[in-house]
Amino acid sequence: MLENPFRPGFGSWPPAFVGRERDELLFREGLANGPGGRYHRSLVTGPRGVGKTVLLASFRDIAESEGYITIAVDANDGMIRRICRDLRLVEVALADNPTWKISEVRAGASIGVASGHIELTRPAVDGVLDDDPMVVLKPLLERVEAAIVGRGGAGLLLTVDELHAAKTSELERLGNDLQHLQSVVFAGAALPTIDDQIFNSAGATFFSRLARFALEPLSIAESLSALRPPFDEHNIGYNDLELTKTVDQTQGYPYLVQLLGYEIWHRLEPGDAITESLLSAAYEAAHEQSIFDVLQPTWRQLSPSSKRVLGVIAANGPGPMATADVREKLDKSSSWFSVYRSRLINAGMLQAAGRGFVELAGGERAAEWILNQLIDQ
Ligand SMILES: Nc1ncnc2c1ncn2[C@@H]1O[C@H](COP(=O)(O)OP(=O)(O)OP(=O)(O)O)[C@@H](O)[C@H]1O
Ligand SMILES: [Mg+2]
């Protein structure tokens, strides 16, 4: 069979990117409306595998086609240093090539920092980061933005993925600096747990004010249009009703949809059509894999008490549950529960659901899976 076109990997670009047209439109409007406009600075949130990383990538594509230079980093330890390093790469590239116009750069051999449009080598910036990144970030942002605009570019877009993993001190630095540099476009992505981190942190006003793209799973129609194109292109037959029924089971989780496509393709021999039994075997495999990838690694590290807390919440079903009811079922004090609540939120298993409520981060699928784990024990 031909190479599998599906891309079930965190952060990998799917064969068909679907269902995020509205988010893309708002992002475009944010660029067009400029500083102070609502979507000029935004935060993409949602559970694991919902498509935050790929949406940020599509934002970068949009911005680059509008003449922006983009910088993309992940937010684990050293985030500020990496942003400074990439800013320096852009600065040096522009200084070394005084005749470059951003539009030519875009059309030409392509200069790219993270997304592949400025080909620069690290040694070119030796020495830059002898300075403390926390101190040089703001002047660097200012200089690079001015240099880009000076060369006919539209401006600078900074994207930061996995913001929930940032160190508080770095998050505060970035927030403070961006607050004072209105023209830099910013888009972050984070698990919904970021909210607790933001509200607990004194200097994080910037992040709590960002326009929000709260990603939901895809609709069934969208999930189908993420799956069908590769099969249609290769004239692989399927029964629409059967395919729809299988896709319905994914509940529109983009990661699971990609896994399903992958598993279907994987089972096809040249000339085959997609049969009902192939579909159910493929779904079975995809479902198991998705649970394994999303929940299992976290679950293994949880204490028995944390698992009990999750068991009570899972037994209540998907959707918010009052913390008072959880405590009553466990017969625990509110101070005991608040420790586990924040631990499980930080682990990405729970999410706050309004004052006095908690909710499983993975919804119905997570509830089923957790209950099965507890039965098996
Ligand atoms: N809109 C979409 N259309 C089609 N496929 C998508 C879409 N969004 C995401 N995917 C696919 O789903 C998978 C997960 O996407 P992504 O890595 O962006 O999720 P994420 O929200 O960043 O997850 P995590 O929180 O674990 O980082 C990838 O295989 C990606 O190709
Ligand atoms: Mg991601």
Coordinates of C-alpha atoms and ligand atoms in Angstrom, one line a residue:
M1 CA 0.0 0.0 0.0
L2 CA 1.1 3.6 -0.6
E3 CA 2.7 5.6 2.2
N4 CA 0.2 6.3 5.0
P5 CA -1.0 9.9 4.6
F6 CA -2.5 10.2 8.1
R7 CA -0.4 11.9 10.7
P8 CA -1.4 10.8 14.2
G9 CA 1.3 12.7 16.0
F10 CA 1.2 15.5 18.4
G11 CA 2.0 18.6 16.4
S12 CA 2.1 16.9 13.0
W13 CA 0.3 18.5 10.1
P14 CA -2.8 16.5 9.0
P15 CA -3.6 15.6 5.3
A16 CA -6.7 17.7 5.7
F17 CA -6.9 20.5 8.2
V18 CA -10.5 21.1 9.0
G19 CA -13.0 22.9 11.2
R20 CA -10.9 25.8 12.3
E21 CA -12.0 28.4 9.7
R22 CA -13.6 30.7 12.2
D23 CA -10.5 30.7 14.4
E24 CA -8.4 31.5 11.3
L25 CA -10.7 34.2 10.3
L26 CA -10.6 35.9 13.7
F27 CA -6.8 35.6 13.7
R28 CA -6.7 37.3 10.3
E29 CA -9.0 40.0 11.6
G30 CA -6.6 40.4 14.6
L31 CA -3.7 41.1 12.2
A32 CA -5.8 43.4 10.1
N33 CA -7.1 45.4 13.0
G34 CA -3.7 45.9 14.5
P35 CA -2.6 46.7 18.1
G36 CA -5.5 47.0 20.6
G37 CA -7.7 44.8 18.4
R38 CA -9.2 41.8 20.1
Y39 CA -7.4 38.9 18.3
H40 CA -4.1 40.7 18.0
R41 CA -3.1 38.7 21.0
S42 CA -4.6 35.4 21.7
L43 CA -4.4 32.1 23.6
V44 CA -5.5 28.8 22.2
T45 CA -6.7 26.4 24.9
G46 CA -8.1 22.9 24.9
P47 CA -7.4 19.3 26.0
R48 CA -4.6 17.2 24.7
G49 CA -4.8 16.3 21.1
V50 CA -7.6 18.8 20.2
G51 CA -5.3 20.6 17.8
K52 CA -3.7 23.6 19.6
T53 CA -0.2 23.1 18.1
V54 CA -1.4 22.7 14.5
L55 CA -3.7 25.8 14.9
L56 CA -0.7 27.8 16.0
A57 CA 1.1 26.6 12.9
S58 CA -1.7 27.7 10.7
F59 CA -1.6 31.1 12.4
R60 CA 2.0 31.4 11.4
D61 CA 1.3 30.5 7.8
I62 CA -1.4 33.1 7.7
A63 CA 0.9 35.8 9.2
E64 CA 3.8 34.9 6.9
S65 CA 1.6 35.3 3.9
E66 CA 0.7 38.7 5.2
G67 CA 4.4 39.7 5.4
Y68 CA 5.1 39.0 9.1
I69 CA 8.2 37.3 10.3
T70 CA 7.3 34.6 12.8
I71 CA 9.1 33.2 15.8
A72 CA 7.9 30.0 17.4
V73 CA 9.0 28.4 20.7
D74 CA 7.9 25.9 23.3
A75 CA 7.5 27.2 26.8
N76 CA 9.4 24.8 28.9
D77 CA 12.4 25.9 30.9
G78 CA 14.5 28.4 29.0
M79 CA 11.6 29.9 27.0
I80 CA 12.9 33.5 27.3
R81 CA 16.4 32.4 26.2
R82 CA 15.0 30.6 23.2
I83 CA 12.9 33.6 22.2
C84 CA 15.9 35.9 22.5
R85 CA 18.1 33.5 20.5
D86 CA 15.6 33.4 17.6
L87 CA 15.1 37.2 17.7
R88 CA 18.9 37.5 17.4
L89 CA 18.8 35.2 14.4
V90 CA 16.4 37.4 12.7
E91 CA 18.3 40.5 13.6
V92 CA 21.6 39.2 12.4
A93 CA 20.0 37.9 9.1
L94 CA 18.5 41.3 8.4
A95 CA 21.8 43.1 9.3
D96 CA 23.9 40.7 7.1
N97 CA 21.7 41.3 4.1
P98 CA 21.0 45.0 3.9
T99 CA 19.2 44.7 0.6
W100 CA 16.6 42.1 1.7
K101 CA 13.0 43.2 1.6
I102 CA 10.7 41.1 3.7
S103 CA 8.5 40.5 0.8
E104 CA 11.4 39.2 -1.3
V105 CA 12.5 37.0 1.5
R106 CA 9.1 35.6 1.7
A107 CA 8.9 34.8 -2.0
G108 CA 12.6 33.8 -2.3
A109 CA 14.8 31.2 -0.9
S110 CA 12.9 31.6 2.3
I111 CA 14.1 32.7 5.6
G112 CA 12.3 31.3 8.6
V113 CA 13.1 30.8 12.1
A114 CA 11.0 27.9 13.5
S115 CA 8.7 27.5 10.6
G116 CA 11.4 27.4 8.0
H117 CA 11.7 30.8 6.4
I118 CA 15.0 32.2 7.5
E119 CA 17.7 29.8 7.1
L120 CA 20.3 30.9 9.6
T121 CA 23.0 29.1 11.5
R122 CA 23.5 29.2 15.2
P123 CA 27.2 30.2 15.1
A124 CA 26.0 33.5 13.5
V125 CA 24.8 34.6 16.9
D126 CA 27.6 33.6 19.1
G127 CA 28.0 35.8 22.0
V128 CA 24.5 37.4 22.0
L129 CA 23.2 35.5 24.9
D130 CA 26.0 36.4 27.2
D131 CA 23.5 39.0 28.3
D132 CA 20.7 38.0 30.6
P133 CA 17.8 37.0 28.4
M134 CA 15.4 38.3 31.0
V135 CA 16.9 41.7 30.6
V136 CA 17.5 41.8 26.8
L137 CA 14.1 40.4 25.8
K138 CA 12.3 43.8 25.6
P139 CA 15.0 45.8 23.8
L140 CA 15.4 42.9 21.4
L141 CA 11.7 42.6 20.6
E142 CA 11.7 46.4 20.0
R143 CA 14.7 46.3 17.7
V144 CA 13.6 43.3 15.7
E145 CA 10.1 44.6 15.2
A146 CA 11.5 48.0 14.0
A147 CA 14.0 46.2 11.7
I148 CA 11.3 44.1 10.1
V149 CA 9.0 47.1 9.6
G150 CA 12.0 49.1 8.3
R151 CA 12.4 46.4 5.6
G152 CA 8.9 46.5 4.4
G153 CA 7.6 43.7 6.6
A154 CA 4.2 43.8 8.3
G155 CA 5.7 43.0 11.8
L156 CA 6.6 40.3 14.2
L157 CA 4.5 37.3 15.3
L158 CA 5.6 35.4 18.4
T159 CA 3.9 32.0 19.1
V160 CA 4.5 30.1 22.3
D161 CA 3.2 26.5 22.6
E162 CA 2.7 24.6 25.9
L163 CA 2.5 27.8 27.9
H164 CA 1.2 25.9 30.9
A165 CA 4.7 24.4 31.2
A166 CA 6.4 27.8 31.5
K167 CA 8.2 28.9 34.6
T168 CA 6.1 31.5 36.4
S169 CA 9.0 34.0 36.4
E170 CA 9.5 33.6 32.6
L171 CA 5.7 33.9 32.0
E172 CA 5.7 37.1 34.0
R173 CA 8.7 38.5 32.1
L174 CA 7.1 37.8 28.8
G175 CA 3.7 39.1 29.8
N176 CA 5.2 42.4 31.2
D177 CA 7.3 43.0 28.1
L178 CA 4.6 42.3 25.6
Q179 CA 2.2 44.5 27.5
H180 CA 4.6 47.4 26.8
L181 CA 5.2 46.5 23.2
Q182 CA 1.7 46.7 21.7
S183 CA 2.7 46.1 18.1
V184 CA 4.1 42.6 18.5
V185 CA 1.5 40.0 17.6
F186 CA 1.2 37.1 20.0
A187 CA -0.5 33.7 20.0
G188 CA 0.0 31.2 22.8
A189 CA -1.3 27.6 23.3
A190 CA -1.9 25.8 26.6
L191 CA -3.8 23.1 28.3
P192 CA -6.9 24.6 30.1
T193 CA -4.9 24.2 33.4
I194 CA -3.2 27.5 32.5
D195 CA -6.1 29.3 34.0
D196 CA -5.2 28.3 37.5
Q197 CA -1.6 29.2 36.9
I198 CA -2.6 32.6 35.5
F199 CA -4.9 33.5 38.3
N200 CA -2.4 32.4 41.0
S201 CA 0.3 34.6 39.6
A202 CA 0.6 38.3 40.4
G203 CA 2.2 39.5 37.2
A204 CA 0.1 37.6 34.7
T205 CA -2.5 40.2 33.8
F206 CA -1.3 40.0 30.3
F207 CA -2.2 36.4 29.8
S208 CA -5.6 36.5 31.5
R209 CA -6.6 39.3 29.1
L210 CA -5.7 37.4 25.9
A211 CA -8.5 36.7 23.5
R212 CA -9.4 33.1 23.8
F213 CA -9.6 30.3 21.2
A214 CA -11.1 27.6 23.4
L215 CA -10.9 24.6 21.0
E216 CA -13.7 22.1 20.9
P217 CA -13.6 18.7 19.3
L218 CA -14.6 18.7 15.6
S219 CA -18.2 18.0 14.5
I220 CA -18.9 14.7 12.8
A221 CA -19.1 16.3 9.4
E222 CA -15.7 18.0 10.0
S223 CA -14.2 14.8 11.2
L224 CA -15.4 13.1 8.0
S225 CA -13.8 15.8 5.9
A226 CA -10.6 15.3 7.7
L227 CA -10.7 11.5 6.8
R228 CA -12.2 11.3 3.4
P229 CA -9.7 13.2 1.1
P230 CA -6.9 10.6 1.1
F231 CA -9.3 7.7 0.4
D232 CA -11.1 9.6 -2.3
E233 CA -7.9 10.7 -4.0
H234 CA -6.8 7.1 -4.2
N235 CA -10.3 5.8 -5.2
I236 CA -10.6 3.7 -2.2
G237 CA -14.3 2.7 -1.7
Y238 CA -16.2 2.9 1.5
N239 CA -19.8 2.9 2.6
D240 CA -20.7 6.4 3.8
L241 CA -23.0 5.3 6.5
E242 CA -20.6 2.8 8.0
L243 CA -17.8 5.4 7.9
T244 CA -20.0 8.0 9.5
K245 CA -20.9 5.6 12.3
T246 CA -17.3 4.8 13.1
V247 CA -16.3 8.5 13.0
D248 CA -19.2 9.3 15.3
Q249 CA -17.4 7.2 18.0
T250 CA -14.4 9.4 17.9
Q251 CA -16.5 12.3 19.2
G252 CA -14.5 14.5 17.0
Y253 CA -11.2 14.3 18.8
P254 CA -8.7 15.3 16.1
Y255 CA -6.0 13.1 17.4
L256 CA -8.3 10.1 17.5
V257 CA -9.6 11.0 14.0
Q258 CA -6.0 10.9 12.7
L259 CA -5.3 7.7 14.4
L260 CA -8.5 6.2 12.9
G261 CA -7.4 7.3 9.4
Y262 CA -4.0 5.8 10.0
E263 CA -5.3 2.5 11.2
I264 CA -7.8 2.2 8.4
W265 CA -5.1 2.9 5.8
H266 CA -2.7 0.6 7.5
R267 CA -5.1 -2.3 7.1
L268 CA -5.8 -1.8 3.4
E269 CA -4.3 -3.9 0.6
P270 CA -4.0 -2.5 -2.9
G271 CA -7.4 -2.6 -4.6
D272 CA -9.3 -3.1 -1.3
A273 CA -12.4 -1.2 -0.3
I274 CA -13.0 -0.3 3.3
T275 CA -15.2 -2.9 4.8
E276 CA -17.3 -2.8 8.0
S277 CA -15.0 -5.2 9.8
L278 CA -11.9 -3.3 8.8
L279 CA -13.5 -0.2 10.2
S280 CA -14.3 -1.7 13.5
A281 CA -10.8 -3.2 13.9
A282 CA -9.3 0.1 12.9
Y283 CA -11.4 2.0 15.4
E284 CA -10.6 -0.5 18.2
A285 CA -6.9 0.0 17.6
A286 CA -7.1 3.7 17.3
H287 CA -9.2 4.1 20.4
E288 CA -6.8 2.0 22.5
Q289 CA -3.8 3.9 21.2
S290 CA -5.3 7.3 21.9
I291 CA -6.1 6.4 25.4
F292 CA -2.7 5.1 25.9
D293 CA -1.1 8.2 24.4
V294 CA -3.2 10.7 26.3
L295 CA -4.2 9.2 29.7
Q296 CA -1.9 6.3 30.4
P297 CA 1.4 8.2 30.9
T298 CA -0.2 10.5 33.4
W299 CA -2.3 7.8 35.2
R300 CA 0.8 5.7 35.9
Q301 CA 2.3 8.5 37.9
L302 CA -0.7 9.2 40.1
S303 CA -1.0 8.2 43.8
P304 CA -3.8 5.8 44.9
S305 CA -5.6 8.8 46.5
S306 CA -5.5 10.8 43.3
K307 CA -6.9 7.7 41.4
R308 CA -9.7 7.5 44.0
V309 CA -10.6 11.1 43.5
L310 CA -10.7 10.6 39.7
G311 CA -12.8 7.4 40.2
V312 CA -15.5 9.3 42.1
I313 CA -15.6 12.1 39.4
A314 CA -15.6 9.6 36.6
A315 CA -18.5 7.7 38.2
N316 CA -20.4 10.9 38.1
G317 CA -20.0 10.9 34.3
P318 CA -18.7 13.6 32.0
G319 CA -19.5 17.2 32.8
P320 CA -18.9 19.3 35.9
M321 CA -19.4 17.9 39.4
A322 CA -19.7 20.0 42.5
T323 CA -16.6 19.7 44.7
A324 CA -18.9 19.5 47.7
D325 CA -20.3 16.3 46.3
V326 CA -16.9 14.8 45.5
R327 CA -15.8 15.5 49.1
E328 CA -18.9 14.0 50.5
K329 CA -18.4 10.8 48.5
L330 CA -14.8 10.6 49.7
D331 CA -15.6 11.7 53.2
K332 CA -12.7 14.3 53.1
S333 CA -12.2 17.8 54.3
S334 CA -12.1 20.7 51.9
S335 CA -8.4 21.3 52.6
W336 CA -7.6 17.7 51.8
F337 CA -9.5 17.9 48.6
S338 CA -8.1 21.2 47.5
V339 CA -4.6 19.7 47.5
Y340 CA -5.7 16.8 45.2
R341 CA -7.8 19.1 43.1
S342 CA -4.8 21.3 42.2
R343 CA -2.5 18.3 41.8
L344 CA -4.9 16.7 39.3
I345 CA -5.4 20.0 37.5
N346 CA -1.7 20.4 37.1
A347 CA -1.4 16.9 35.8
G348 CA -4.0 17.7 33.1
M349 CA -6.5 15.1 34.4
L350 CA -9.0 17.6 35.8
Q351 CA -10.1 21.0 34.9
A352 CA -11.8 23.7 36.9
A353 CA -15.4 24.2 35.8
G354 CA -16.5 27.4 37.4
R355 CA -16.4 28.1 41.1
G356 CA -17.0 25.1 43.2
F357 CA -17.0 22.6 40.3
V358 CA -14.5 20.2 38.8
E359 CA -14.6 18.3 35.5
L360 CA -12.5 15.5 33.8
A361 CA -10.2 17.1 31.3
G362 CA -10.7 14.3 28.8
G363 CA -14.6 14.3 29.0
E364 CA -16.6 11.1 28.4
R365 CA -13.8 9.1 27.0
A366 CA -11.6 9.7 30.0
A367 CA -14.5 8.9 32.3
E368 CA -15.0 5.5 30.7
W369 CA -11.3 4.7 30.7
I370 CA -10.7 5.7 34.3
L371 CA -13.6 3.5 35.5
N372 CA -12.1 0.6 33.6
Q373 CA -8.7 1.1 35.2
L374 CA -10.3 1.0 38.6
I375 CA -12.3 -2.2 37.8
D376 CA -9.1 -3.9 36.5
Q377 CA -7.1 -3.1 39.7
Ligands
LIG1 N1 -8.3 20.9 12.7 C1 -7.8 19.7 12.5 N2 -8.0 18.9 11.4 C2 -7.5 17.7 11.2 N3 -6.6 17.2 12.0 C3 -6.2 17.9 13.1 C4 -6.8 19.1 13.4 N4 -6.3 19.6 14.6 C5 -5.4 18.6 15.0 N5 -5.4 17.6 14.1 C6 -4.5 16.4 14.3 O1 -4.7 15.9 15.6 C7 -3.4 15.6 16.2 C8 -3.2 16.4 17.5 O2 -3.0 17.8 17.1 P1 -2.1 18.8 18.0 O3 -0.8 18.1 18.2 O4 -2.1 20.1 17.4 O5 -2.9 18.8 19.4 P2 -2.6 19.6 20.7 O6 -3.9 20.2 21.2 O7 -1.5 20.5 20.5 O8 -2.2 18.4 21.7 P3 -1.2 18.6 23.0 O9 -2.0 19.2 24.1 O10 -0.9 17.1 23.4 O11 0.0 19.3 22.6 C9 -2.4 15.7 15.1 O12 -2.2 14.5 14.5 C10 -3.0 16.7 14.1 O13 -2.6 16.5 12.8
MG2 MG 0.4 20.6 21.3

